[in-house]
Amino acid sequence: MRQYHLLLLVLLIIPFASCKKNNKKTGTYTMDFQVQTDDVNRELSYVFPNAANQDLKIELLQFYISDIILVDKKGEDCDIKDIELVKIGTDGKASLSYDIPAGDYTKLKFNLGVPKELNEADPTGFDDSDHPLHVSNNTYWGWATMYRFFSLEGRYDVEQDGTFDGTYAYHTGFEESFVSVEYDLNMSMGKDGAITNTFNINLASLFDNGANSVDVVTEPTYHGNYEEVNLSVRVMNNLKSSLSME
Amino acid sequence: MILRSIFNRLLFLLVFIPACAQISDETQQSNEVKTTPYELEIPVGFTEPVLAEDNPLNQEKIALGQKLFFDPLLSKDSSISCASCHFTHKAFSDTVRFSIGVDDSLGIRNAPPLFNLAWNEAYMRDGGVPTLAMQVISPIQDEREMHNTVMDVIDRLNVHPEYPQLFQTAFNDSITPFTLTRAIEAFEWTLISGNSPFDRFEYQQEEKALSPSAQRGWELFKSDRLNCIQCHSEFNFTNNTYQCNGLYENYEDVGRARITHDSTDIGKFKVPSLRNLGFTAPYFHDGSAADLNEVIDHYAAGGKKHFNQSELIGGFELNEQERFDLIEFLCSLNDSSFVSNTKKLNPSNIEL
């Protein structure tokens, strides 16, 4: 009889363990990303001016976010996903969805970039072609530089005459460029509920951001040269600053 | 009673499901293509290498890796293969200081020879790559080398008349980044060189395998005066550390510091094996020494006193006979059988 009780106890405990994915009481948590200028939603190719009155256009905007964690009202971390590649589509949007345990959450945390242990991992070991770190994403540089955390490419028009004069491409990386963000939440996820948080990406802030500002004409590229890692750090700080949660 | 019923059902599931899984596994195994196991032949005096557990060796995999190694399909414009910079007659090193990639791009370091890689603790001259499989990606994707992407290579292999079946046979799997890199890794593990005159003298008790001059050179090599053996130690003549040999006062290529970003690693490179030196000129990380006399001149002069220079490099004097003996010893590390055997691996059979 004691065996039956023990078995029942185990079966009862498993589903109610705190913040476990096997908790059957779950809802859908969605993180939407939307590019904007002047608080207006834009398509990715929208042309906008920077502080130096040059017109900029973005052709590629994708970045890794890692260690996505929701903090519940008890202060306990609920791990959502270890790594994601946010690829902004031509419509200026990207979306990630997760089943999360029902409950009350007070904080969302994630990092911008690839954590050291994943950055140093064998990229051919990610067998699933849907894995964010699979080599098909073309985000792996090589042995010295590893993964590109953030790829931002586009064109600039110095005279604002409709003719794009040059291109820029920033492919950031290295531990120094790894930054963390967190947002306060007041979120109650009910069973079978659905909650969406939208993260706006202010395009202008990717370039104009005080001391972190980037001049697309004089410093148009970053491709993993560690000697110039400061530029990579600035671009990542700009990405962080450009993100805001609605 | 109800509890007993639940328990019995659970018990049934616990027994039945694994049994089904076992049947499924057996069916799957019966569908697998049989491969031929392969064991590395370890030379006398060598330790057993610790190979990656995710890549068990078989002959089909090695043959596939060999085919890939010599196939220019890997490069962006199908102009160069691994063997274009790692020549079999040069113990898989290059003939020039810096290798030439697609579109005549020039490399930044001298292509290292390829042998006894199964004993390496890290790869590339700065040791930035922890496994041989991971190393395979670097030349494929480096814009100065093959300037391709792994996925493009896989797309090409998938439409090739032979490769899909060869991968299926070797791995019982399709062509993926994992299987691509493991095939080449498996082939490169088999490039073992341990039959030089020195090996026959030291490990195989052939007293006449080394000339008296080479034996005197061996004693010099070990002597406190030259102290070469401090770094070029063990059966592979490397202690697998990173050292600055004081080749320059200012290093254009920062070496190990490229990986660690630590200024105390500037100018440090992995201590290379001294085996097969007769085939692998030019020397040093940048191929700046054309012959062994230039290498000896550098160490005899005591280096350029870089702030990270190894304290072991303090200079020495050699008379003409001693220099001759030292070179005789270094040349006794040439494994001609390795070079003549591996030359046969080149499917194009080009005599270079």
XYZ file of C-alpha atoms in Angstrom:
598
model
C 0.000 0.000 0.000
C 2.895 2.341 0.807
C 4.104 1.871 -2.807
C 0.767 3.117 -4.152
C 0.881 6.194 -1.934
C 4.418 6.946 -3.002
C 3.536 6.605 -6.667
C 0.499 8.827 -6.286
C 2.554 11.424 -4.456
C 5.114 11.511 -7.263
C 2.400 11.766 -9.923
C 0.736 14.597 -8.039
C 3.916 16.570 -7.417
C 5.213 16.630 -11.003
C 2.474 18.754 -12.618
C 2.493 21.328 -9.831
C 6.202 21.908 -9.617
C 6.850 25.660 -9.827
C 7.304 27.163 -13.294
C 7.798 23.897 -15.135
C 6.897 23.465 -18.772
C 4.949 20.309 -17.914
C 2.538 22.381 -15.881
C -0.706 21.822 -17.766
C -2.014 25.229 -16.734
C -0.366 27.305 -19.376
C -1.070 30.288 -21.530
C 0.554 31.770 -24.604
C 3.052 34.569 -24.142
C 3.998 36.447 -27.294
C 6.826 38.898 -27.816
C 6.173 41.045 -30.865
C 8.868 43.264 -32.329
C 7.966 46.279 -34.440
C 10.208 48.871 -36.048
C 9.146 52.473 -35.637
C 10.126 56.040 -36.309
C 8.434 58.893 -34.479
C 6.241 56.350 -32.682
C 4.740 55.208 -35.975
C 5.007 51.598 -37.117
C 7.107 51.273 -40.253
C 8.163 48.708 -42.773
C 11.814 47.708 -42.620
C 12.776 49.662 -45.744
C 11.257 52.936 -44.510
C 13.649 55.825 -45.221
C 14.327 58.058 -42.221
C 16.805 60.842 -41.430
C 19.527 60.634 -38.805
C 20.728 63.521 -36.634
C 23.181 64.587 -39.349
C 20.306 64.919 -41.828
C 21.341 61.957 -43.893
C 18.664 59.557 -45.065
C 19.033 55.987 -43.924
C 17.430 52.784 -45.113
C 17.689 49.403 -43.416
C 17.952 46.205 -45.428
C 18.779 43.676 -42.712
C 17.957 43.815 -39.022
C 18.336 40.677 -36.968
C 19.671 39.973 -33.512
C 20.018 37.259 -30.953
C 18.197 37.428 -27.668
C 19.110 34.924 -24.995
C 18.133 33.631 -21.583
C 14.585 34.905 -21.803
C 13.231 34.798 -18.270
C 9.944 35.810 -16.690
C 10.110 36.548 -12.962
C 7.019 35.582 -11.012
C 5.576 37.467 -8.076
C 7.568 35.316 -5.661
C 10.713 36.503 -7.367
C 11.406 33.108 -8.931
C 12.813 32.887 -12.432
C 10.783 31.083 -15.057
C 13.082 30.143 -17.943
C 11.345 30.709 -21.258
C 13.993 30.139 -23.925
C 17.777 29.978 -24.018
C 18.328 31.569 -27.415
C 16.302 33.141 -30.202
C 17.174 34.907 -33.430
C 14.847 37.859 -33.982
C 14.646 38.400 -37.731
C 12.745 41.539 -38.628
C 10.782 40.912 -41.816
C 10.197 43.358 -44.643
C 6.944 44.322 -42.905
C 9.037 45.586 -39.990
C 7.826 42.886 -37.634
C 8.954 39.720 -35.878
C 7.162 37.570 -33.365
C 8.050 34.895 -30.823
C 5.511 32.827 -28.884
C 5.848 30.542 -25.899
C 3.680 28.416 -23.680
C 4.295 29.611 -20.164
C 2.861 28.467 -16.854
C -0.205 30.359 -15.688
C 0.680 32.815 -12.939
C 1.544 36.363 -12.060
C 4.727 37.857 -13.464
C 6.480 41.036 -12.472
C 9.536 41.172 -14.716
C 10.860 40.097 -18.102
C 14.607 39.687 -18.588
C 16.705 38.773 -21.577
C 20.112 39.454 -23.057
C 21.048 40.865 -26.423
C 23.715 38.576 -27.852
C 24.837 34.970 -27.584
C 25.984 33.749 -24.150
C 29.580 32.581 -23.863
C 28.802 28.853 -23.564
C 26.645 28.878 -26.699
C 28.960 31.254 -28.543
C 31.853 28.854 -28.050
C 29.834 25.731 -28.882
C 30.292 23.703 -32.052
C 27.900 25.327 -34.553
C 27.520 22.023 -36.387
C 26.173 20.497 -33.203
C 22.870 22.340 -33.600
C 21.311 19.677 -35.796
C 17.815 21.099 -36.038
C 17.743 23.511 -38.967
C 15.210 25.612 -37.048
C 17.638 26.138 -34.201
C 18.586 29.821 -33.918
C 22.287 28.920 -33.932
C 22.107 26.547 -36.920
C 24.693 27.456 -39.534
C 21.962 28.010 -42.120
C 21.317 31.357 -40.445
C 24.731 32.465 -41.671
C 25.467 34.138 -38.361
C 28.633 32.198 -37.508
C 31.820 34.020 -38.441
C 34.500 31.579 -37.485
C 36.845 30.478 -34.760
C 38.063 33.821 -33.480
C 34.855 35.806 -33.654
C 32.142 33.155 -33.344
C 28.533 34.366 -33.664
C 27.342 37.716 -34.951
C 25.038 39.007 -32.235
C 23.389 41.709 -34.276
C 23.354 42.244 -38.028
C 22.356 45.690 -39.181
C 22.829 46.516 -42.841
C 21.509 49.198 -45.141
C 22.237 52.264 -47.243
C 22.718 55.974 -46.636
C 21.894 59.054 -48.685
C 24.148 61.937 -47.654
C 22.506 64.625 -49.783
C 18.953 63.438 -49.122
C 18.408 63.589 -52.875
C 16.948 60.115 -53.225
C 20.215 58.601 -54.401
C 21.847 56.289 -51.918
C 25.550 57.046 -51.815
C 26.874 54.136 -49.843
C 26.219 51.119 -47.689
C 26.777 50.317 -44.041
C 26.980 46.922 -42.328
C 27.459 46.284 -38.624
C 27.916 42.688 -37.513
C 28.544 42.837 -33.797
C 30.020 40.202 -31.524
C 32.326 39.378 -28.598
C 31.542 39.241 -24.901
C 32.040 42.993 -24.536
C 29.014 43.530 -26.769
C 26.727 41.286 -24.721
C 24.108 43.414 -22.966
C 21.155 42.682 -20.701
C 17.722 44.246 -20.613
C 14.786 43.906 -18.281
C 11.284 45.265 -18.148
C 8.815 45.558 -15.303
C 5.583 43.673 -15.875
C 2.225 43.436 -14.251
C 1.055 40.352 -16.022
C -1.385 37.672 -14.931
C -1.386 34.720 -17.256
C -4.470 32.584 -16.872
C -4.909 29.002 -18.030
C -5.252 29.045 -21.856
C -4.743 32.803 -21.749
C -2.863 34.817 -24.342
C -0.793 37.912 -23.604
C 1.337 39.872 -26.030
C 4.045 42.377 -25.248
C 5.154 44.547 -28.116
C 8.741 45.755 -28.263
C 9.205 48.766 -30.471
C 12.542 49.282 -32.145
C 13.179 52.979 -32.727
C 15.193 52.979 -35.949
C 16.748 56.382 -35.378
C 18.115 55.283 -31.983
C 20.095 52.551 -33.661
C 22.362 55.300 -34.973
C 21.776 58.414 -32.850
C 22.280 57.748 -29.194
C 24.471 60.360 -27.528
C 27.965 59.073 -26.881
C 27.117 55.790 -28.602
C 26.121 57.437 -31.872
C 27.383 55.791 -35.037
C 28.418 57.719 -38.141
C 27.490 55.616 -41.144
C 29.770 57.608 -43.443
C 33.025 57.573 -41.474
C 32.560 54.201 -39.760
C 30.301 52.258 -42.106
C 31.289 48.713 -41.176
C 32.046 46.407 -38.315
C 32.945 42.836 -39.218
C 34.475 41.339 -36.122
C 37.804 43.092 -35.840
C 38.519 43.006 -32.132
C 40.706 46.100 -32.368
C 37.533 48.039 -33.140
C 35.286 46.288 -30.644
C 34.224 49.651 -29.248
C 32.118 50.171 -32.359
C 30.459 46.797 -31.799
C 29.724 47.763 -28.189
C 28.213 51.068 -29.249
C 25.964 49.440 -31.823
C 24.736 46.926 -29.250
C 24.085 49.680 -26.730
C 22.112 51.462 -29.411
C 20.038 48.348 -30.000
C 19.317 48.200 -26.294
C 18.338 51.871 -26.234
C 16.158 51.512 -29.310
C 14.020 48.829 -27.657
C 11.012 49.854 -25.626
C 8.084 47.819 -24.417
C 4.570 49.136 -25.003
C -9.078 -1.326 -5.242
C -9.118 1.764 -7.427
C -5.545 2.522 -6.461
C -4.510 -1.018 -7.351
C -6.198 -0.685 -10.751
C -4.411 2.625 -11.469
C -1.133 1.151 -10.355
C -1.544 -1.895 -12.594
C -2.318 0.285 -15.606
C 0.703 2.459 -14.943
C 2.825 -0.625 -14.532
C 1.552 -1.923 -17.872
C 2.431 1.370 -19.575
C 5.866 1.468 -17.976
C 6.624 -2.027 -19.277
C 4.841 -1.826 -22.625
C 6.176 1.519 -23.893
C 9.890 0.693 -23.457
C 9.232 -2.697 -25.096
C 7.720 -0.944 -28.123
C 10.635 1.442 -28.222
C 13.042 -1.477 -28.192
C 11.241 -3.142 -31.115
C 11.342 0.173 -32.983
C 15.076 0.506 -32.314
C 15.716 -3.004 -33.564
C 13.751 -2.326 -36.760
C 15.692 0.858 -37.290
C 18.987 -0.909 -36.706
C 18.123 -3.561 -39.263
C 17.596 -0.782 -41.821
C 20.984 0.750 -41.106
C 23.741 0.259 -43.634
C 26.582 -1.751 -42.179
C 29.810 0.170 -41.877
C 33.293 -1.168 -41.453
C 34.874 -0.187 -38.144
C 38.291 1.409 -38.243
C 40.926 1.694 -35.586
C 43.794 4.129 -35.799
C 47.221 2.539 -35.979
C 49.105 4.152 -33.144
C 52.878 4.331 -33.685
C 55.178 2.875 -31.070
C 56.011 5.518 -28.485
C 52.793 7.470 -29.022
C 50.015 7.684 -26.455
C 46.420 6.710 -27.254
C 44.627 9.764 -28.635
C 41.352 10.854 -27.072
C 38.954 11.181 -29.971
C 35.621 12.963 -29.890
C 32.958 10.477 -28.847
C 30.434 11.909 -31.284
C 32.390 10.630 -34.267
C 33.089 6.884 -34.156
C 35.437 5.903 -36.942
C 34.521 3.705 -39.857
C 36.218 3.160 -43.182
C 33.347 4.569 -45.215
C 33.444 7.824 -43.245
C 37.191 8.151 -43.680
C 36.935 7.510 -47.431
C 34.192 10.122 -47.646
C 36.286 12.629 -45.703
C 39.198 11.961 -48.015
C 37.027 12.569 -51.080
C 35.783 15.834 -49.585
C 39.295 16.931 -48.649
C 40.400 16.781 -52.258
C 37.175 18.174 -53.748
C 37.159 21.833 -54.904
C 33.375 21.754 -54.644
C 33.863 23.082 -51.130
C 35.039 26.488 -52.332
C 32.814 29.299 -53.530
C 33.901 29.091 -57.166
C 34.922 25.421 -57.038
C 38.501 26.453 -57.684
C 40.288 25.153 -54.582
C 40.066 22.217 -52.212
C 41.669 21.650 -48.810
C 44.509 19.991 -50.697
C 45.178 23.175 -52.670
C 46.879 24.628 -49.568
C 47.720 21.377 -47.785
C 49.830 19.479 -50.303
C 50.352 15.794 -49.714
C 53.990 15.976 -50.797
C 54.553 18.719 -48.188
C 53.149 16.713 -45.264
C 49.953 18.647 -45.969
C 51.551 22.090 -45.637
C 51.742 24.767 -48.317
C 54.599 25.672 -50.627
C 54.303 29.402 -50.001
C 54.278 31.745 -46.982
C 50.616 32.627 -47.327
C 48.119 30.443 -49.107
C 46.079 31.781 -51.984
C 42.318 31.466 -51.673
C 39.500 32.060 -54.143
C 39.769 35.239 -56.201
C 43.514 35.219 -55.429
C 42.893 36.267 -51.820
C 45.992 36.025 -49.671
C 45.921 34.309 -46.286
C 47.452 35.858 -43.194
C 49.266 32.859 -41.709
C 51.348 30.026 -43.063
C 49.152 26.960 -43.607
C 50.186 24.400 -40.974
C 51.029 20.808 -41.912
C 48.396 18.193 -41.142
C 49.496 15.118 -39.222
C 48.989 13.676 -35.771
C 45.995 15.977 -35.372
C 44.256 13.407 -33.192
C 46.668 14.405 -30.395
C 46.113 18.146 -30.679
C 44.473 19.859 -27.745
C 43.342 22.804 -29.876
C 43.504 23.849 -33.515
C 44.712 26.803 -35.582
C 47.995 28.500 -34.796
C 46.320 30.474 -32.029
C 44.505 27.444 -30.604
C 41.157 29.169 -31.007
C 39.268 26.084 -32.146
C 38.685 23.320 -29.605
C 37.876 20.448 -31.986
C 39.034 19.307 -35.394
C 35.418 19.138 -36.583
C 34.906 22.804 -35.764
C 38.136 23.667 -37.510
C 36.700 22.331 -40.772
C 34.257 25.242 -40.924
C 36.959 27.914 -40.826
C 38.587 27.467 -44.240
C 35.216 26.894 -45.895
C 33.816 30.176 -44.616
C 36.955 32.334 -44.469
C 36.761 34.972 -47.192
C 40.532 34.630 -47.685
C 40.248 30.899 -48.241
C 37.233 29.119 -49.737
C 34.880 32.054 -49.137
C 31.846 29.813 -49.074
C 29.157 28.945 -46.567
C 28.628 25.556 -45.019
C 25.022 25.567 -46.203
C 26.058 26.245 -49.788
C 28.433 23.293 -49.638
C 25.617 21.127 -48.323
C 23.281 22.264 -51.105
C 25.909 21.332 -53.696
C 26.617 17.976 -52.091
C 22.913 17.165 -51.991
C 22.594 17.429 -55.776
C 25.847 15.577 -56.416
C 25.446 12.141 -58.039
C 27.553 10.364 -55.400
C 27.704 12.251 -52.123
C 24.161 11.712 -50.785
C 24.607 7.942 -50.899
C 28.145 8.150 -49.502
C 26.924 10.148 -46.499
C 24.017 7.762 -46.012
C 26.416 4.837 -46.002
C 29.012 6.437 -43.758
C 26.672 8.015 -41.224
C 23.293 6.423 -41.842
C 22.278 10.039 -42.058
C 21.832 12.827 -44.569
C 24.276 15.604 -45.427
C 24.294 18.104 -42.583
C 26.853 20.501 -41.130
C 27.496 17.843 -38.505
C 28.142 14.956 -40.909
C 30.127 17.139 -43.309
C 32.546 18.248 -40.620
C 32.791 14.797 -39.017
C 33.687 13.138 -42.307
C 36.647 15.450 -42.849
C 37.595 15.197 -39.184
C 37.631 11.394 -39.463
C 39.899 11.497 -42.495
C 42.276 13.968 -40.883
C 42.519 11.839 -37.747
C 44.016 9.087 -39.887
C 46.938 11.275 -41.008
C 49.425 9.800 -38.576
C 53.141 10.241 -38.889
C 55.353 8.235 -36.570
C 57.836 6.323 -38.644
C 60.726 8.721 -39.018
C 64.355 7.600 -38.537
C 64.132 9.169 -35.082
C 61.062 7.043 -34.258
C 62.838 3.920 -35.412
C 65.872 4.858 -33.309
C 64.107 6.034 -30.182
C 61.016 3.863 -30.053
C 61.709 0.880 -32.287
C 65.251 0.155 -31.067
C 66.891 0.468 -34.473
C 70.274 1.711 -33.341
C 71.454 2.477 -36.846
C 68.360 4.435 -37.807
C 70.074 7.657 -36.703
C 73.470 8.710 -38.017
C 76.115 9.638 -35.421
C 75.684 13.256 -36.489
C 71.917 13.132 -35.894
C 72.499 11.465 -32.522
C 74.841 14.295 -31.538
C 72.169 16.726 -32.730
C 69.607 14.985 -30.532
C 71.875 15.447 -27.525
C 72.314 19.115 -28.399
C 68.557 19.496 -28.794
C 68.079 18.203 -25.248
C 71.009 20.068 -23.765
C 70.705 22.879 -21.226
C 72.554 25.093 -23.676
C 69.893 24.907 -26.395
C 66.977 23.658 -24.313
C 64.762 23.153 -27.370
C 63.096 20.211 -25.660
C 61.493 22.432 -23.042
C 58.818 23.363 -25.574
C 59.322 20.803 -28.328
C 58.774 17.856 -26.051
C 57.026 14.490 -25.964
C 56.546 12.176 -28.928
C 55.021 14.926 -31.054
C 57.754 17.439 -30.249
C 55.348 20.000 -28.820
C 54.149 20.677 -25.299
C 50.917 22.113 -26.744
C 51.477 25.477 -25.058
C 51.424 28.970 -26.551
C 54.721 30.807 -26.632
C 56.136 34.004 -28.040
C 59.440 33.169 -29.678
C 60.430 36.804 -30.111
C 60.211 36.738 -33.861
C 59.235 40.441 -33.902
C 59.402 43.462 -31.669
C 55.897 44.349 -32.782
C 53.581 41.635 -33.973
C 51.235 42.524 -36.800
C 49.444 39.234 -36.093
C 48.736 39.202 -32.359
C 48.443 35.390 -32.294
C 46.861 33.874 -29.209
C 45.695 37.318 -28.100
C 43.280 37.248 -31.017
C 41.385 34.619 -29.049
C 41.973 35.665 -25.449
C 42.101 39.451 -26.032
C 44.793 39.441 -23.373
C 47.877 41.580 -23.979
C 50.049 38.980 -22.239
C 49.208 36.647 -25.138
C 50.314 39.010 -27.903
C 52.795 37.282 -30.177
C 52.127 33.854 -28.725
C 51.430 30.948 -31.041
C 50.947 27.262 -30.470
C 54.280 25.469 -30.227
C 54.385 23.506 -33.484
C 55.467 19.906 -33.860
C 58.927 19.573 -35.352
C 58.072 16.404 -37.207
C 58.478 16.439 -40.978
C 60.337 19.762 -40.997
C 62.115 18.674 -44.158
C 58.796 18.860 -45.992
C 57.144 21.862 -44.372
C 59.229 24.948 -45.198
C 58.779 27.874 -44.932
C 58.729 28.073 -41.133
C 57.183 30.076 -38.289
C 53.552 31.222 -38.058
C 54.000 33.546 -41.006
C 56.394 31.436 -43.044
C 59.058 34.104 -42.683
C 61.970 31.670 -42.378
C 62.805 30.018 -45.666
C 64.970 27.222 -44.268
C 66.161 25.617 -41.045
C 69.336 27.679 -40.961
C 67.235 30.828 -40.700
C 65.228 29.269 -37.877
C 68.387 28.356 -35.976
C 69.820 31.838 -36.604
C 66.744 33.357 -34.983
C 66.975 31.248 -31.824
C 70.757 31.569 -31.628
C 70.394 35.356 -31.695
C 67.974 35.179 -28.774
C 64.907 36.690 -30.433
C 63.879 40.322 -30.780
C 63.091 40.765 -27.062
C 59.337 41.188 -27.372
C 57.761 41.864 -23.967
C 56.028 38.468 -24.071
C 59.053 36.577 -25.335
C 59.618 33.218 -23.679
C 62.386 33.346 -21.070
C 63.714 30.137 -22.548
C 64.865 31.972 -25.640
C 68.103 33.570 -24.596
C 70.396 32.801 -27.484
C 73.271 30.352 -27.878
C 76.371 29.733 -29.938
C 76.933 26.802 -32.250
C 80.040 25.880 -34.154
C 79.721 24.669 -37.713
C 79.732 20.991 -36.753
C 77.091 21.495 -34.068
C 74.819 23.368 -36.435
C 75.201 20.566 -38.967
C 74.417 17.970 -36.285
C 71.363 19.837 -35.106
C 69.963 20.036 -38.624
C 70.751 16.367 -39.147
C 68.713 15.562 -36.059
C 65.806 17.793 -37.137
C 65.782 16.106 -40.523
C 65.705 12.722 -38.807
C 62.138 13.657 -37.851
C 61.127 13.455 -41.504
C 58.743 10.584 -42.085
C 59.153 9.757 -45.751
C 56.770 6.836 -45.542
C 54.017 9.192 -44.345
C 54.544 11.501 -47.304
C 54.813 8.724 -49.867
C 51.716 6.994 -48.508
C 49.591 10.115 -48.298
C 50.578 11.196 -51.807
C 48.587 8.200 -53.005
C 45.471 9.608 -51.340
C 45.160 12.388 -53.886
C 42.502 11.148 -56.323
C 43.754 13.399 -59.094
C 47.106 11.640 -58.697
C 48.933 14.799 -59.631
C 52.653 14.444 -59.134
C 53.726 17.771 -57.706
